[in-house]
mmCIF file of C-alpha atoms in Angstrom:
data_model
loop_
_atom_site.group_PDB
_atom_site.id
_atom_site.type_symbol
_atom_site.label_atom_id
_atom_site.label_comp_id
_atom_site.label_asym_id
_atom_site.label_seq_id
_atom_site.Cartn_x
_atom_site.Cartn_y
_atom_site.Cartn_z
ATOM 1 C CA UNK R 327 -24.442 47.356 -11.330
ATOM 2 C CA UNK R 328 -25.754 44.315 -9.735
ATOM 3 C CA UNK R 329 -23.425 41.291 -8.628
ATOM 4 C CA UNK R 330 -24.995 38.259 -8.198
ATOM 5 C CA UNK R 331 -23.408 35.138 -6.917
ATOM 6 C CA UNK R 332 -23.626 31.983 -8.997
ATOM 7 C CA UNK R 333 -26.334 29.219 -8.578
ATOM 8 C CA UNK R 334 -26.033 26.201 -8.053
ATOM 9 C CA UNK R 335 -26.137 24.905 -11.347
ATOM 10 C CA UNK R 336 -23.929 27.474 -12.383
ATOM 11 C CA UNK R 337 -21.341 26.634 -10.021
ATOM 12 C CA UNK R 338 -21.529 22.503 -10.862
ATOM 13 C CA UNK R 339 -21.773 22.909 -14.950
ATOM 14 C CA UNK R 340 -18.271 24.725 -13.883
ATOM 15 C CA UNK R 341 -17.198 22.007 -11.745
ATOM 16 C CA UNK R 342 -17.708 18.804 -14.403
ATOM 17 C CA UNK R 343 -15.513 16.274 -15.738
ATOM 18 C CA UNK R 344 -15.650 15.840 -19.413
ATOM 19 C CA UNK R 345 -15.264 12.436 -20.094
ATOM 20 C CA UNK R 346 -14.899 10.617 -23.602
ATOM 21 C CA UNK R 347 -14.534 6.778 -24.417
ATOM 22 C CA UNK R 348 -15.008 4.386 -27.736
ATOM 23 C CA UNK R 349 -16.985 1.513 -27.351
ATOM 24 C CA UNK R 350 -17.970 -0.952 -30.406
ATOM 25 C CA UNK R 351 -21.316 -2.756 -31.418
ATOM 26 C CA UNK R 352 -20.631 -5.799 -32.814
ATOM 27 C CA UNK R 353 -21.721 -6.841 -36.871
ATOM 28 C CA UNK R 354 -25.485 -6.367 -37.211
ATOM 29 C CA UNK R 355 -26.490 -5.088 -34.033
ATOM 30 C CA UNK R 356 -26.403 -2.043 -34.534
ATOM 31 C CA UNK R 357 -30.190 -1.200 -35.190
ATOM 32 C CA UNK R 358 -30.574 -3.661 -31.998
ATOM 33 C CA UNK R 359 -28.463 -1.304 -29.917
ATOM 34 C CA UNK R 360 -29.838 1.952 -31.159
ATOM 35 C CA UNK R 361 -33.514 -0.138 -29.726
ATOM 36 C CA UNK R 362 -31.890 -0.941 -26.754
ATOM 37 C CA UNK R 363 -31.670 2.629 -25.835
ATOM 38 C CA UNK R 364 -34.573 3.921 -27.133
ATOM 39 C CA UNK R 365 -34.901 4.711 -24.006
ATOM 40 C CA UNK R 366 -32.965 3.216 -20.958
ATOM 41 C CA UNK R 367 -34.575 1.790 -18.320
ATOM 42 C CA UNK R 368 -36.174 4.341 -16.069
ATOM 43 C CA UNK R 369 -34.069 3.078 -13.165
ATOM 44 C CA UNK R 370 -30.713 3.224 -15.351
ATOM 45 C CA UNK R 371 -31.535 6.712 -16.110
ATOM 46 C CA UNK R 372 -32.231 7.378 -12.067
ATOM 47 C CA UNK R 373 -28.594 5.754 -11.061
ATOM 48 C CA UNK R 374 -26.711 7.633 -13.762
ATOM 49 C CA UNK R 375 -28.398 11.091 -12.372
ATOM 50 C CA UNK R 376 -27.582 9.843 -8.792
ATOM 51 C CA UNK R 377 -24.033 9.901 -9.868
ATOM 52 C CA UNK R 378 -23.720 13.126 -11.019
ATOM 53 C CA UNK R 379 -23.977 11.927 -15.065
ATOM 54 C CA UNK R 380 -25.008 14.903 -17.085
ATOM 55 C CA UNK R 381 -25.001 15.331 -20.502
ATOM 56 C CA UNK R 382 -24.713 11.866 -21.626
ATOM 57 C CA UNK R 383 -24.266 10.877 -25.278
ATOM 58 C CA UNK R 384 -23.549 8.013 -27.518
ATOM 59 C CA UNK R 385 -22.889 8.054 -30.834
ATOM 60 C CA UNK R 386 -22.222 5.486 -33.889
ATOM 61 C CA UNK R 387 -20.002 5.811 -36.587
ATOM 62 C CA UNK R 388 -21.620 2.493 -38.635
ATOM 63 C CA UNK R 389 -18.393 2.258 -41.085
ATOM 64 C CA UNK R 390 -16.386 0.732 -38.316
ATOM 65 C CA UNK R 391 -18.792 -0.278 -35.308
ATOM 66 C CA UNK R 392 -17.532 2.235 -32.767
ATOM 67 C CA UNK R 393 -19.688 4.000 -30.222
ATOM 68 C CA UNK R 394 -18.227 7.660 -29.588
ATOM 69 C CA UNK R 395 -19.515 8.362 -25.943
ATOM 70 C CA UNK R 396 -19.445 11.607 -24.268
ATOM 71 C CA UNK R 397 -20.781 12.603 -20.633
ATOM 72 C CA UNK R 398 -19.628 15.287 -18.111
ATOM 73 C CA UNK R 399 -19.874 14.198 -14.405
ATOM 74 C CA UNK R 400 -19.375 15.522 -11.193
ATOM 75 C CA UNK R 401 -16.808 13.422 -9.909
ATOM 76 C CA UNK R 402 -14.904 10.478 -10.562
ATOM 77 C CA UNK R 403 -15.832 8.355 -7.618
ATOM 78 C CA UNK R 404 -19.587 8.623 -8.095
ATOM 79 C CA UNK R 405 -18.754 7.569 -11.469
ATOM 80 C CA UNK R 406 -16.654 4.745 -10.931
ATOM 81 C CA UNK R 407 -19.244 3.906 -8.199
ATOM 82 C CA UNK R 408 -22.011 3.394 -11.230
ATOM 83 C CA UNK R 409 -20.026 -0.427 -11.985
ATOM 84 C CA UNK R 410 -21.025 -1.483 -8.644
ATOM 85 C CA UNK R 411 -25.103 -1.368 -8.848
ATOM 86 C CA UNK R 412 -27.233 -3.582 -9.655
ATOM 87 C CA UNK R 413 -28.723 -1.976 -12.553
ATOM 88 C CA UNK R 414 -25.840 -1.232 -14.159
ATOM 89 C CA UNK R 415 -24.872 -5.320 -13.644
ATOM 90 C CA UNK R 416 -28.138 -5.585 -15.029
ATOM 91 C CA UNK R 417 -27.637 -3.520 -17.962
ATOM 92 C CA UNK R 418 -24.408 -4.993 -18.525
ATOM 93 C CA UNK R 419 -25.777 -8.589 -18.939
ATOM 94 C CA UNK R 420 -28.324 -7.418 -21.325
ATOM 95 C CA UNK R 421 -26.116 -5.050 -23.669
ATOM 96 C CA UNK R 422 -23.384 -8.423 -23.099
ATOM 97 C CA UNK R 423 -24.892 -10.092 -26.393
ATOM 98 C CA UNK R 424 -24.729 -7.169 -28.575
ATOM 99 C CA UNK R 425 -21.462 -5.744 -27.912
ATOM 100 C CA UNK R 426 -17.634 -7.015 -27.153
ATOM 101 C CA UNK R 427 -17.288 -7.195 -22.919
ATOM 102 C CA UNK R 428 -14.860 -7.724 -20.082
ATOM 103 C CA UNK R 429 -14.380 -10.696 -17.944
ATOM 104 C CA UNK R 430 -16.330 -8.575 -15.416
ATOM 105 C CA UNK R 431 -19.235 -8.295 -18.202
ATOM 106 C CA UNK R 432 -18.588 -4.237 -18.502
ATOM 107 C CA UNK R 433 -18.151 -3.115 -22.076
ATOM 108 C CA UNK R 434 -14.735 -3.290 -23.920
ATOM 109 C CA UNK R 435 -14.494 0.626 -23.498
ATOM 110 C CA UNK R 436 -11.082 3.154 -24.126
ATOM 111 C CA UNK R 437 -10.890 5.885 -22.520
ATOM 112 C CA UNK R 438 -10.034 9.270 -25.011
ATOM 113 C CA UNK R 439 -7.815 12.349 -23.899
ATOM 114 C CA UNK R 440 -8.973 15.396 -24.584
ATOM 115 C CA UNK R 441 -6.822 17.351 -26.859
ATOM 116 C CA UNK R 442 -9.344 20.403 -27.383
ATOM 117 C CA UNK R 443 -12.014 22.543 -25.993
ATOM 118 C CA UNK R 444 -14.095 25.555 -26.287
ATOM 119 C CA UNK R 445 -16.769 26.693 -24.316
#
């Protein structure tokens, strides 16, 4: 038989955070937000993949407003490091009218545990 180490790839996909959080859209934007992101900027997309962001999803349940996201990064600083650019502030400011926000003008976000799993 032949043993062969893992790549690269195979080593981070084993390596990433699953992260979760719930988000809302607020009454009658909803069609506006789905625009919004159809797509992201370019250079949104480029910072998120800087950061280790892989797998990123958002979805809408339109009965109550909430945005289900889901993304699996690489670590939790280069996450938390996303806040700080200047396209995210930018991004921020222009989802601010569509959806409830902090002081700070992020998104009124929860974060969800994770209570199962299968690969």
């Amino acid at each position: 038989r032949h043993c062969r180490s893992p790549t690269k790839d195979e080593k981070n996909m084993a390596q990433r955070i699953r992260k979760a959080f719930v988000m809302s859209v607020n009454d009658g934007c909803e069609a506006e937000y789905t625009k919004r992101h159809s797509p992201i900027w370019p250079e949104l997309e480029a910072v998120l993949k800087e950061h280790g962001v892989h797998n990123y999803s958002i979805f809408l349940l339109p009965e109550t407003r909430q945005l289900f996201a889901y993304a699996e990064i690489e670590d939790e600083a280069r996450w938390a490091a996303i806040a700080k650019t200047e396209v995210c502030q930018k991004w921020w400011s222009r989802m601010g009218d569509i959806m409830p926000a902090n002081p700070d003008g992020s998104p009124v976000a929860t974060d969800l545990t994770e209570t199962f799993h299968l690969d």
